[in-house]
mmCIF file with all atom_site columns, C-alpha atoms in Angstrom:
data_model
loop_
_atom_site.group_PDB
_atom_site.id
_atom_site.type_symbol
_atom_site.label_atom_id
_atom_site.label_alt_id
_atom_site.label_comp_id
_atom_site.label_asym_id
_atom_site.label_entity_id
_atom_site.label_seq_id
_atom_site.pdbx_PDB_ins_code
_atom_site.Cartn_x
_atom_site.Cartn_y
_atom_site.Cartn_z
_atom_site.occupancy
_atom_site.B_iso_or_equiv
_atom_site.pdbx_formal_charge
_atom_site.auth_seq_id
_atom_site.auth_comp_id
_atom_site.auth_asym_id
_atom_site.auth_atom_id
_atom_site.pdbx_PDB_model_num
ATOM 1   C CA . UNK A 1 1   ? -2.696  32.751  -27.055 1.00 0.00 ? 90  UNK A CA 1
ATOM 2   C CA . UNK A 1 2   ? -4.382  35.915  -25.815 1.00 0.00 ? 91  UNK A CA 1
ATOM 3   C CA . UNK A 1 3   ? -5.796  36.669  -29.260 1.00 0.00 ? 92  UNK A CA 1
ATOM 4   C CA . UNK A 1 4   ? -7.343  33.190  -29.438 1.00 0.00 ? 93  UNK A CA 1
ATOM 5   C CA . UNK A 1 5   ? -8.855  33.603  -25.989 1.00 0.00 ? 94  UNK A CA 1
ATOM 6   C CA . UNK A 1 6   ? -10.412 36.911  -27.002 1.00 0.00 ? 95  UNK A CA 1
ATOM 7   C CA . UNK A 1 7   ? -11.723 35.332  -30.221 1.00 0.00 ? 96  UNK A CA 1
ATOM 8   C CA . UNK A 1 8   ? -13.359 32.489  -28.338 1.00 0.00 ? 97  UNK A CA 1
ATOM 9   C CA . UNK A 1 9   ? -14.966 34.930  -25.935 1.00 0.00 ? 98  UNK A CA 1
ATOM 10  C CA . UNK A 1 10  ? -16.380 36.931  -28.842 1.00 0.00 ? 99  UNK A CA 1
ATOM 11  C CA . UNK A 1 11  ? -17.722 33.748  -30.424 1.00 0.00 ? 100 UNK A CA 1
ATOM 12  C CA . UNK A 1 12  ? -19.369 32.808  -27.164 1.00 0.00 ? 101 UNK A CA 1
ATOM 13  C CA . UNK A 1 13  ? -20.948 36.230  -26.877 1.00 0.00 ? 102 UNK A CA 1
ATOM 14  C CA . UNK A 1 14  ? -22.231 36.016  -30.427 1.00 0.00 ? 103 UNK A CA 1
ATOM 15  C CA . UNK A 1 15  ? -23.704 32.565  -29.791 1.00 0.00 ? 104 UNK A CA 1
ATOM 16  C CA . UNK A 1 16  ? -25.388 33.781  -26.606 1.00 0.00 ? 105 UNK A CA 1
ATOM 17  C CA . UNK A 1 17  ? -26.826 36.843  -28.367 1.00 0.00 ? 106 UNK A CA 1
ATOM 18  C CA . UNK A 1 18  ? -28.208 34.688  -31.188 1.00 0.00 ? 107 UNK A CA 1
ATOM 19  C CA . UNK A 1 19  ? -29.766 32.271  -28.709 1.00 0.00 ? 108 UNK A CA 1
ATOM 20  C CA . UNK A 1 20  ? -31.532 35.158  -26.997 1.00 0.00 ? 109 UNK A CA 1
ATOM 21  C CA . UNK A 1 21  ? -32.696 36.565  -30.325 1.00 0.00 ? 110 UNK A CA 1
ATOM 22  C CA . UNK A 1 22  ? -34.067 33.168  -31.407 1.00 0.00 ? 111 UNK A CA 1
ATOM 23  C CA . UNK A 1 23  ? -35.928 32.752  -28.130 1.00 0.00 ? 112 UNK A CA 1
ATOM 24  C CA . UNK A 1 24  ? -37.368 36.253  -28.436 1.00 0.00 ? 113 UNK A CA 1
ATOM 25  C CA . UNK A 1 25  ? -38.354 35.626  -32.051 1.00 0.00 ? 114 UNK A CA 1
ATOM 26  C CA . UNK A 1 26  ? -40.176 32.417  -31.229 1.00 0.00 ? 115 UNK A CA 1
ATOM 27  C CA . UNK A 1 27  ? -42.028 34.094  -28.386 1.00 0.00 ? 116 UNK A CA 1
ATOM 28  C CA . UNK A 1 28  ? -43.172 36.976  -30.588 1.00 0.00 ? 117 UNK A CA 1
ATOM 29  C CA . UNK A 1 29  ? -43.987 34.754  -33.573 1.00 0.00 ? 118 UNK A CA 1
ATOM 30  C CA . UNK A 1 30  ? -46.110 32.645  -31.234 1.00 0.00 ? 119 UNK A CA 1
ATOM 31  C CA . UNK A 1 31  ? -47.799 35.666  -29.643 1.00 0.00 ? 120 UNK A CA 1
ATOM 32  C CA . UNK A 1 32  ? -48.163 38.146  -32.514 1.00 0.00 ? 121 UNK A CA 1
ATOM 33  C CA . UNK A 1 33  ? -47.582 36.118  -35.662 1.00 0.00 ? 122 UNK A CA 1
ATOM 34  C CA . UNK A 1 34  ? -44.721 36.170  -38.131 1.00 0.00 ? 123 UNK A CA 1
ATOM 35  C CA . UNK A 1 35  ? -45.880 39.045  -40.319 1.00 0.00 ? 124 UNK A CA 1
ATOM 36  C CA . UNK A 1 36  ? -46.507 41.355  -37.341 1.00 0.00 ? 125 UNK A CA 1
ATOM 37  C CA . UNK A 1 37  ? -43.083 40.813  -35.789 1.00 0.00 ? 126 UNK A CA 1
ATOM 38  C CA . UNK A 1 38  ? -40.155 43.049  -36.726 1.00 0.00 ? 127 UNK A CA 1
ATOM 39  C CA . UNK A 1 39  ? -36.435 42.597  -36.151 1.00 0.00 ? 128 UNK A CA 1
ATOM 40  C CA . UNK A 1 40  ? -36.512 45.665  -33.906 1.00 0.00 ? 129 UNK A CA 1
ATOM 41  C CA . UNK A 1 41  ? -39.238 44.120  -31.728 1.00 0.00 ? 130 UNK A CA 1
ATOM 42  C CA . UNK A 1 42  ? -37.268 40.892  -31.490 1.00 0.00 ? 131 UNK A CA 1
ATOM 43  C CA . UNK A 1 43  ? -34.153 42.777  -30.481 1.00 0.00 ? 132 UNK A CA 1
ATOM 44  C CA . UNK A 1 44  ? -35.980 44.690  -27.744 1.00 0.00 ? 133 UNK A CA 1
ATOM 45  C CA . UNK A 1 45  ? -37.675 41.516  -26.478 1.00 0.00 ? 134 UNK A CA 1
ATOM 46  C CA . UNK A 1 46  ? -34.223 39.905  -26.197 1.00 0.00 ? 135 UNK A CA 1
ATOM 47  C CA . UNK A 1 47  ? -33.051 42.811  -24.035 1.00 0.00 ? 136 UNK A CA 1
ATOM 48  C CA . UNK A 1 48  ? -30.901 44.527  -26.645 1.00 0.00 ? 137 UNK A CA 1
ATOM 49  C CA . UNK A 1 49  ? -31.073 47.818  -28.511 1.00 0.00 ? 138 UNK A CA 1
ATOM 50  C CA . UNK A 1 50  ? -33.480 48.078  -31.455 1.00 0.00 ? 139 UNK A CA 1
ATOM 51  C CA . UNK A 1 51  ? -30.651 47.629  -33.968 1.00 0.00 ? 140 UNK A CA 1
ATOM 52  C CA . UNK A 1 52  ? -28.677 44.783  -32.398 1.00 0.00 ? 141 UNK A CA 1
ATOM 53  C CA . UNK A 1 53  ? -30.574 42.066  -34.286 1.00 0.00 ? 142 UNK A CA 1
ATOM 54  C CA . UNK A 1 54  ? -29.651 43.721  -37.584 1.00 0.00 ? 143 UNK A CA 1
ATOM 55  C CA . UNK A 1 55  ? -25.986 43.248  -36.710 1.00 0.00 ? 144 UNK A CA 1
ATOM 56  C CA . UNK A 1 56  ? -26.466 39.472  -36.662 1.00 0.00 ? 145 UNK A CA 1
ATOM 57  C CA . UNK A 1 57  ? -29.227 39.033  -39.264 1.00 0.00 ? 146 UNK A CA 1
ATOM 58  C CA . UNK A 1 58  ? -29.728 40.847  -42.553 1.00 0.00 ? 147 UNK A CA 1
ATOM 59  C CA . UNK A 1 59  ? -33.497 40.585  -42.239 1.00 0.00 ? 148 UNK A CA 1
ATOM 60  C CA . UNK A 1 60  ? -36.301 38.719  -40.478 1.00 0.00 ? 149 UNK A CA 1
ATOM 61  C CA . UNK A 1 61  ? -36.219 35.897  -43.028 1.00 0.00 ? 150 UNK A CA 1
ATOM 62  C CA . UNK A 1 62  ? -32.604 35.081  -42.239 1.00 0.00 ? 151 UNK A CA 1
ATOM 63  C CA . UNK A 1 63  ? -33.421 34.705  -38.542 1.00 0.00 ? 152 UNK A CA 1
ATOM 64  C CA . UNK A 1 64  ? -36.571 32.711  -39.306 1.00 0.00 ? 153 UNK A CA 1
ATOM 65  C CA . UNK A 1 65  ? -34.694 30.347  -41.612 1.00 0.00 ? 154 UNK A CA 1
ATOM 66  C CA . UNK A 1 66  ? -32.239 29.592  -38.825 1.00 0.00 ? 155 UNK A CA 1
ATOM 67  C CA . UNK A 1 67  ? -35.155 28.490  -36.654 1.00 0.00 ? 156 UNK A CA 1
ATOM 68  C CA . UNK A 1 68  ? -37.267 26.842  -39.334 1.00 0.00 ? 157 UNK A CA 1
ATOM 69  C CA . UNK A 1 69  ? -35.157 23.806  -40.125 1.00 0.00 ? 158 UNK A CA 1
ATOM 70  C CA . UNK A 1 70  ? -34.804 22.781  -36.478 1.00 0.00 ? 159 UNK A CA 1
ATOM 71  C CA . UNK A 1 71  ? -38.559 23.195  -36.048 1.00 0.00 ? 160 UNK A CA 1
ATOM 72  C CA . UNK A 1 72  ? -39.484 21.005  -38.995 1.00 0.00 ? 161 UNK A CA 1
ATOM 73  C CA . UNK A 1 73  ? -36.908 18.298  -38.281 1.00 0.00 ? 162 UNK A CA 1
ATOM 74  C CA . UNK A 1 74  ? -37.784 18.141  -34.576 1.00 0.00 ? 163 UNK A CA 1
ATOM 75  C CA . UNK A 1 75  ? -41.547 18.600  -34.557 1.00 0.00 ? 164 UNK A CA 1
ATOM 76  C CA . UNK A 1 76  ? -42.126 16.332  -37.539 1.00 0.00 ? 165 UNK A CA 1
ATOM 77  C CA . UNK A 1 77  ? -39.883 13.646  -36.027 1.00 0.00 ? 166 UNK A CA 1
ATOM 78  C CA . UNK A 1 78  ? -37.964 13.291  -39.301 1.00 0.00 ? 167 UNK A CA 1
ATOM 79  C CA . UNK A 1 79  ? -35.276 11.142  -37.669 1.00 0.00 ? 168 UNK A CA 1
ATOM 80  C CA . UNK A 1 80  ? -37.874 8.430   -37.000 1.00 0.00 ? 169 UNK A CA 1
ATOM 81  C CA . UNK A 1 81  ? -38.401 7.823   -40.733 1.00 0.00 ? 170 UNK A CA 1
ATOM 82  C CA . UNK A 1 82  ? -34.734 7.327   -41.526 1.00 0.00 ? 171 UNK A CA 1
ATOM 83  C CA . UNK A 1 83  ? -35.274 3.805   -42.807 1.00 0.00 ? 172 UNK A CA 1
ATOM 84  C CA . UNK A 1 84  ? -32.165 1.538   -43.098 1.00 0.00 ? 173 UNK A CA 1
ATOM 85  C CA . UNK A 1 85  ? -31.508 -0.341  -46.340 1.00 0.00 ? 174 UNK A CA 1
ATOM 86  C CA . UNK A 1 86  ? -31.725 -3.818  -44.869 1.00 0.00 ? 175 UNK A CA 1
ATOM 87  C CA . UNK A 1 87  ? -35.132 -3.671  -43.175 1.00 0.00 ? 176 UNK A CA 1
ATOM 88  C CA . UNK A 1 88  ? -37.968 -6.018  -44.028 1.00 0.00 ? 177 UNK A CA 1
ATOM 89  C CA . UNK A 1 89  ? -41.359 -4.800  -45.202 1.00 0.00 ? 178 UNK A CA 1
ATOM 90  C CA . UNK A 1 90  ? -42.829 -5.478  -41.765 1.00 0.00 ? 179 UNK A CA 1
ATOM 91  C CA . UNK A 1 91  ? -40.065 -3.473  -40.098 1.00 0.00 ? 180 UNK A CA 1
ATOM 92  C CA . UNK A 1 92  ? -40.471 -0.614  -42.565 1.00 0.00 ? 181 UNK A CA 1
ATOM 93  C CA . UNK A 1 93  ? -44.199 -0.559  -41.898 1.00 0.00 ? 182 UNK A CA 1
ATOM 94  C CA . UNK A 1 94  ? -43.614 -0.412  -38.159 1.00 0.00 ? 183 UNK A CA 1
ATOM 95  C CA . UNK A 1 95  ? -41.321 2.578   -38.685 1.00 0.00 ? 184 UNK A CA 1
ATOM 96  C CA . UNK A 1 96  ? -44.167 4.370   -40.462 1.00 0.00 ? 185 UNK A CA 1
ATOM 97  C CA . UNK A 1 97  ? -46.704 3.451   -37.781 1.00 0.00 ? 186 UNK A CA 1
ATOM 98  C CA . UNK A 1 98  ? -44.358 4.529   -34.988 1.00 0.00 ? 187 UNK A CA 1
ATOM 99  C CA . UNK A 1 99  ? -43.818 7.843   -36.754 1.00 0.00 ? 188 UNK A CA 1
ATOM 100 C CA . UNK A 1 100 ? -47.540 8.554   -37.025 1.00 0.00 ? 189 UNK A CA 1
ATOM 101 C CA . UNK A 1 101 ? -48.098 7.607   -33.384 1.00 0.00 ? 190 UNK A CA 1
ATOM 102 C CA . UNK A 1 102 ? -45.225 9.822   -32.258 1.00 0.00 ? 191 UNK A CA 1
ATOM 103 C CA . UNK A 1 103 ? -46.723 12.763  -34.150 1.00 0.00 ? 192 UNK A CA 1
ATOM 104 C CA . UNK A 1 104 ? -50.160 12.182  -32.666 1.00 0.00 ? 193 UNK A CA 1
ATOM 105 C CA . UNK A 1 105 ? -48.792 12.010  -29.131 1.00 0.00 ? 194 UNK A CA 1
ATOM 106 C CA . UNK A 1 106 ? -46.432 14.952  -29.599 1.00 0.00 ? 195 UNK A CA 1
ATOM 107 C CA . UNK A 1 107 ? -48.895 17.431  -31.013 1.00 0.00 ? 196 UNK A CA 1
ATOM 108 C CA . UNK A 1 108 ? -51.566 16.296  -28.577 1.00 0.00 ? 197 UNK A CA 1
ATOM 109 C CA . UNK A 1 109 ? -49.518 17.400  -25.557 1.00 0.00 ? 198 UNK A CA 1
ATOM 110 C CA . UNK A 1 110 ? -48.306 20.799  -26.704 1.00 0.00 ? 199 UNK A CA 1
ATOM 111 C CA . UNK A 1 111 ? -51.081 23.031  -25.414 1.00 0.00 ? 200 UNK A CA 1
ATOM 112 C CA . UNK A 1 112 ? -50.702 25.136  -22.325 1.00 0.00 ? 201 UNK A CA 1
ATOM 113 C CA . UNK A 1 113 ? -48.084 27.616  -21.192 1.00 0.00 ? 202 UNK A CA 1
ATOM 114 C CA . UNK A 1 114 ? -44.968 25.513  -21.247 1.00 0.00 ? 203 UNK A CA 1
ATOM 115 C CA . UNK A 1 115 ? -41.744 26.735  -22.823 1.00 0.00 ? 204 UNK A CA 1
ATOM 116 C CA . UNK A 1 116 ? -41.932 23.870  -25.293 1.00 0.00 ? 205 UNK A CA 1
ATOM 117 C CA . UNK A 1 117 ? -45.371 25.062  -26.388 1.00 0.00 ? 206 UNK A CA 1
ATOM 118 C CA . UNK A 1 118 ? -44.041 28.550  -27.134 1.00 0.00 ? 207 UNK A CA 1
ATOM 119 C CA . UNK A 1 119 ? -41.165 27.105  -29.146 1.00 0.00 ? 208 UNK A CA 1
ATOM 120 C CA . UNK A 1 120 ? -43.496 24.877  -31.152 1.00 0.00 ? 209 UNK A CA 1
ATOM 121 C CA . UNK A 1 121 ? -46.208 27.442  -31.830 1.00 0.00 ? 210 UNK A CA 1
ATOM 122 C CA . UNK A 1 122 ? -43.558 29.988  -32.797 1.00 0.00 ? 211 UNK A CA 1
ATOM 123 C CA . UNK A 1 123 ? -42.012 27.495  -35.179 1.00 0.00 ? 212 UNK A CA 1
ATOM 124 C CA . UNK A 1 124 ? -45.385 26.658  -36.657 1.00 0.00 ? 213 UNK A CA 1
ATOM 125 C CA . UNK A 1 125 ? -46.049 30.367  -37.195 1.00 0.00 ? 214 UNK A CA 1
ATOM 126 C CA . UNK A 1 126 ? -42.898 30.491  -39.327 1.00 0.00 ? 215 UNK A CA 1
ATOM 127 C CA . UNK A 1 127 ? -43.936 27.335  -41.164 1.00 0.00 ? 216 UNK A CA 1
ATOM 128 C CA . UNK A 1 128 ? -47.391 28.766  -41.845 1.00 0.00 ? 217 UNK A CA 1
ATOM 129 C CA . UNK A 1 129 ? -45.856 32.028  -43.068 1.00 0.00 ? 218 UNK A CA 1
ATOM 130 C CA . UNK A 1 130 ? -43.718 30.044  -45.492 1.00 0.00 ? 219 UNK A CA 1
ATOM 131 C CA . UNK A 1 131 ? -46.870 28.542  -46.978 1.00 0.00 ? 220 UNK A CA 1
ATOM 132 C CA . UNK A 1 132 ? -49.043 31.641  -47.094 1.00 0.00 ? 221 UNK A CA 1
ATOM 133 C CA . UNK A 1 133 ? -46.832 34.739  -47.213 1.00 0.00 ? 222 UNK A CA 1
ATOM 134 C CA . UNK A 1 134 ? -44.741 36.135  -50.017 1.00 0.00 ? 223 UNK A CA 1
ATOM 135 C CA . UNK A 1 135 ? -41.473 35.306  -48.258 1.00 0.00 ? 224 UNK A CA 1
ATOM 136 C CA . UNK A 1 136 ? -39.658 33.422  -51.001 1.00 0.00 ? 225 UNK A CA 1
ATOM 137 C CA . UNK A 1 137 ? -36.750 32.302  -48.817 1.00 0.00 ? 226 UNK A CA 1
ATOM 138 C CA . UNK A 1 138 ? -39.016 30.584  -46.311 1.00 0.00 ? 227 UNK A CA 1
ATOM 139 C CA . UNK A 1 139 ? -41.237 29.076  -48.998 1.00 0.00 ? 228 UNK A CA 1
ATOM 140 C CA . UNK A 1 140 ? -38.285 27.574  -50.855 1.00 0.00 ? 229 UNK A CA 1
ATOM 141 C CA . UNK A 1 141 ? -36.827 25.983  -47.723 1.00 0.00 ? 230 UNK A CA 1
ATOM 142 C CA . UNK A 1 142 ? -40.145 24.512  -46.598 1.00 0.00 ? 231 UNK A CA 1
ATOM 143 C CA . UNK A 1 143 ? -40.689 23.090  -50.063 1.00 0.00 ? 232 UNK A CA 1
ATOM 144 C CA . UNK A 1 144 ? -37.240 21.470  -50.010 1.00 0.00 ? 233 UNK A CA 1
ATOM 145 C CA . UNK A 1 145 ? -37.737 19.977  -46.533 1.00 0.00 ? 234 UNK A CA 1
ATOM 146 C CA . UNK A 1 146 ? -41.203 18.744  -47.496 1.00 0.00 ? 235 UNK A CA 1
ATOM 147 C CA . UNK A 1 147 ? -39.778 17.012  -50.579 1.00 0.00 ? 236 UNK A CA 1
ATOM 148 C CA . UNK A 1 148 ? -37.172 15.312  -48.404 1.00 0.00 ? 237 UNK A CA 1
ATOM 149 C CA . UNK A 1 149 ? -39.836 14.107  -45.982 1.00 0.00 ? 238 UNK A CA 1
ATOM 150 C CA . UNK A 1 150 ? -42.041 12.861  -48.831 1.00 0.00 ? 239 UNK A CA 1
ATOM 151 C CA . UNK A 1 151 ? -39.054 10.967  -50.281 1.00 0.00 ? 240 UNK A CA 1
ATOM 152 C CA . UNK A 1 152 ? -38.473 9.186   -46.969 1.00 0.00 ? 241 UNK A CA 1
ATOM 153 C CA . UNK A 1 153 ? -42.109 8.135   -46.672 1.00 0.00 ? 242 UNK A CA 1
ATOM 154 C CA . UNK A 1 154 ? -42.158 7.039   -50.321 1.00 0.00 ? 243 UNK A CA 1
ATOM 155 C CA . UNK A 1 155 ? -39.074 4.908   -49.731 1.00 0.00 ? 244 UNK A CA 1
ATOM 156 C CA . UNK A 1 156 ? -40.758 3.116   -46.832 1.00 0.00 ? 245 UNK A CA 1
ATOM 157 C CA . UNK A 1 157 ? -43.863 2.451   -48.919 1.00 0.00 ? 246 UNK A CA 1
ATOM 158 C CA . UNK A 1 158 ? -41.774 1.210   -51.841 1.00 0.00 ? 247 UNK A CA 1
ATOM 159 C CA . UNK A 1 159 ? -39.977 -1.287  -49.581 1.00 0.00 ? 248 UNK A CA 1
ATOM 160 C CA . UNK A 1 160 ? -43.361 -2.551  -48.431 1.00 0.00 ? 249 UNK A CA 1
ATOM 161 C CA . UNK A 1 161 ? -44.610 -2.846  -52.013 1.00 0.00 ? 250 UNK A CA 1
ATOM 162 C CA . UNK A 1 162 ? -41.591 -4.828  -53.225 1.00 0.00 ? 251 UNK A CA 1
ATOM 163 C CA . UNK A 1 163 ? -42.290 -7.555  -50.698 1.00 0.00 ? 252 UNK A CA 1
ATOM 164 C CA . UNK A 1 164 ? -46.023 -7.518  -51.373 1.00 0.00 ? 253 UNK A CA 1
ATOM 165 C CA . UNK A 1 165 ? -46.802 -6.208  -47.898 1.00 0.00 ? 254 UNK A CA 1
ATOM 166 C CA . UNK A 1 166 ? -48.979 -3.402  -49.252 1.00 0.00 ? 255 UNK A CA 1
ATOM 167 C CA . UNK A 1 167 ? -50.994 -3.076  -52.446 1.00 0.00 ? 256 UNK A CA 1
ATOM 168 C CA . UNK A 1 168 ? -48.620 -2.903  -55.425 1.00 0.00 ? 257 UNK A CA 1
ATOM 169 C CA . UNK A 1 169 ? -51.135 -0.792  -57.340 1.00 0.00 ? 258 UNK A CA 1
ATOM 170 C CA . UNK A 1 170 ? -50.999 1.956   -54.708 1.00 0.00 ? 259 UNK A CA 1
ATOM 171 C CA . UNK A 1 171 ? -49.222 5.124   -55.831 1.00 0.00 ? 260 UNK A CA 1
ATOM 172 C CA . UNK A 1 172 ? -46.355 5.345   -53.330 1.00 0.00 ? 261 UNK A CA 1
ATOM 173 C CA . UNK A 1 173 ? -45.473 8.912   -54.310 1.00 0.00 ? 262 UNK A CA 1
ATOM 174 C CA . UNK A 1 174 ? -49.040 10.213  -54.070 1.00 0.00 ? 263 UNK A CA 1
ATOM 175 C CA . UNK A 1 175 ? -49.572 8.400   -50.765 1.00 0.00 ? 264 UNK A CA 1
ATOM 176 C CA . UNK A 1 176 ? -46.390 9.917   -49.335 1.00 0.00 ? 265 UNK A CA 1
ATOM 177 C CA . UNK A 1 177 ? -47.455 13.419  -50.389 1.00 0.00 ? 266 UNK A CA 1
ATOM 178 C CA . UNK A 1 178 ? -50.877 12.839  -48.849 1.00 0.00 ? 267 UNK A CA 1
ATOM 179 C CA . UNK A 1 179 ? -49.281 11.566  -45.640 1.00 0.00 ? 268 UNK A CA 1
ATOM 180 C CA . UNK A 1 180 ? -46.939 14.531  -45.174 1.00 0.00 ? 269 UNK A CA 1
ATOM 181 C CA . UNK A 1 181 ? -49.488 17.219  -45.950 1.00 0.00 ? 270 UNK A CA 1
ATOM 182 C CA . UNK A 1 182 ? -52.318 15.545  -44.036 1.00 0.00 ? 271 UNK A CA 1
ATOM 183 C CA . UNK A 1 183 ? -50.217 15.375  -40.887 1.00 0.00 ? 272 UNK A CA 1
ATOM 184 C CA . UNK A 1 184 ? -49.251 19.021  -41.296 1.00 0.00 ? 273 UNK A CA 1
ATOM 185 C CA . UNK A 1 185 ? -52.910 19.959  -41.810 1.00 0.00 ? 274 UNK A CA 1
ATOM 186 C CA . UNK A 1 186 ? -53.988 18.110  -38.680 1.00 0.00 ? 275 UNK A CA 1
ATOM 187 C CA . UNK A 1 187 ? -51.248 19.759  -36.634 1.00 0.00 ? 276 UNK A CA 1
ATOM 188 C CA . UNK A 1 188 ? -52.279 23.190  -37.904 1.00 0.00 ? 277 UNK A CA 1
ATOM 189 C CA . UNK A 1 189 ? -55.931 22.493  -37.129 1.00 0.00 ? 278 UNK A CA 1
ATOM 190 C CA . UNK A 1 190 ? -55.029 21.436  -33.607 1.00 0.00 ? 279 UNK A CA 1
ATOM 191 C CA . UNK A 1 191 ? -53.161 24.661  -32.947 1.00 0.00 ? 280 UNK A CA 1
ATOM 192 C CA . UNK A 1 192 ? -55.917 26.756  -34.510 1.00 0.00 ? 281 UNK A CA 1
ATOM 193 C CA . UNK A 1 193 ? -58.499 25.132  -32.233 1.00 0.00 ? 282 UNK A CA 1
ATOM 194 C CA . UNK A 1 194 ? -56.960 23.569  -29.097 1.00 0.00 ? 283 UNK A CA 1
ATOM 195 C CA . UNK A 1 195 ? -60.399 22.609  -27.782 1.00 0.00 ? 284 UNK A CA 1
ATOM 196 C CA . UNK A 1 196 ? -60.813 20.284  -30.761 1.00 0.00 ? 285 UNK A CA 1
ATOM 197 C CA . UNK A 1 197 ? -58.049 17.999  -29.457 1.00 0.00 ? 286 UNK A CA 1
ATOM 198 C CA . UNK A 1 198 ? -60.291 14.925  -29.221 1.00 0.00 ? 287 UNK A CA 1
ATOM 199 C CA . UNK A 1 199 ? -61.548 15.435  -32.775 1.00 0.00 ? 288 UNK A CA 1
ATOM 200 C CA . UNK A 1 200 ? -58.054 15.921  -34.184 1.00 0.00 ? 289 UNK A CA 1
ATOM 201 C CA . UNK A 1 201 ? -56.778 12.900  -32.258 1.00 0.00 ? 290 UNK A CA 1
ATOM 202 C CA . UNK A 1 202 ? -59.597 10.863  -33.765 1.00 0.00 ? 291 UNK A CA 1
ATOM 203 C CA . UNK A 1 203 ? -58.597 12.184  -37.188 1.00 0.00 ? 292 UNK A CA 1
ATOM 204 C CA . UNK A 1 204 ? -55.031 10.975  -36.626 1.00 0.00 ? 293 UNK A CA 1
ATOM 205 C CA . UNK A 1 205 ? -56.444 7.559   -35.738 1.00 0.00 ? 294 UNK A CA 1
ATOM 206 C CA . UNK A 1 206 ? -58.625 7.495   -38.851 1.00 0.00 ? 295 UNK A CA 1
ATOM 207 C CA . UNK A 1 207 ? -55.597 8.391   -40.926 1.00 0.00 ? 296 UNK A CA 1
ATOM 208 C CA . UNK A 1 208 ? -53.802 5.434   -39.386 1.00 0.00 ? 297 UNK A CA 1
ATOM 209 C CA . UNK A 1 209 ? -56.698 3.161   -40.385 1.00 0.00 ? 298 UNK A CA 1
ATOM 210 C CA . UNK A 1 210 ? -56.510 4.521   -43.916 1.00 0.00 ? 299 UNK A CA 1
ATOM 211 C CA . UNK A 1 211 ? -52.864 3.532   -44.085 1.00 0.00 ? 300 UNK A CA 1
ATOM 212 C CA . UNK A 1 212 ? -53.678 0.073   -42.745 1.00 0.00 ? 301 UNK A CA 1
ATOM 213 C CA . UNK A 1 213 ? -56.150 -0.375  -45.606 1.00 0.00 ? 302 UNK A CA 1
ATOM 214 C CA . UNK A 1 214 ? -53.172 -0.416  -47.996 1.00 0.00 ? 303 UNK A CA 1
ATOM 215 C CA . UNK A 1 215 ? -51.956 -3.683  -46.503 1.00 0.00 ? 304 UNK A CA 1
ATOM 216 C CA . UNK A 1 216 ? -52.601 -6.721  -48.673 1.00 0.00 ? 305 UNK A CA 1
ATOM 217 C CA . UNK A 1 217 ? -53.702 -8.780  -45.679 1.00 0.00 ? 306 UNK A CA 1
ATOM 218 C CA . UNK A 1 218 ? -56.414 -6.165  -45.021 1.00 0.00 ? 307 UNK A CA 1
ATOM 219 C CA . UNK A 1 219 ? -58.138 -7.317  -48.196 1.00 0.00 ? 308 UNK A CA 1
ATOM 220 C CA . UNK A 1 220 ? -58.200 -10.985 -47.221 1.00 0.00 ? 309 UNK A CA 1
#
């Protein structure tokens, strides 16, 4: 019984240390960028020795990967586009519209000095690094998560096409790819230029109108 108690305590300490390291990493990624942040700096920011982070993570990529998936799933509201099998075309379309609106509202309120802002900008710094740096581990994971998101959007569009709710000649796959990467581009632009919030918000709205143009009743 004593051995188990000690084991649980060690697990708790490990979990607490990792939480502190993740928080420190997000802060530094947000402040200094991914490429300029070292494991040693993260460890010191978390209040540990320079080498403590290396005990838990083999390298910076391993720590970043642990953060990345939560960032993408949460900030891209992936759960909202989990479309059930038995929905109608109208219901599927509403799921897509609700998702776009949630993204617009979410990203539009993330500027300032809140803790949530630091977590999101830090996560986006990792996401951007995955797209632009030579970190193969990050790039591969972002590509996989992007494919999964595209597949969900494509499924919604396909449901709508089968019932004639949107144009059957529309390329569901290409539209889904455009949707996912356009939203990401708008989010990145908003963080790069916070003062352009009204312009980016308008761009989200225009994107919504573009989607509406796919509806067959829009052509009547």
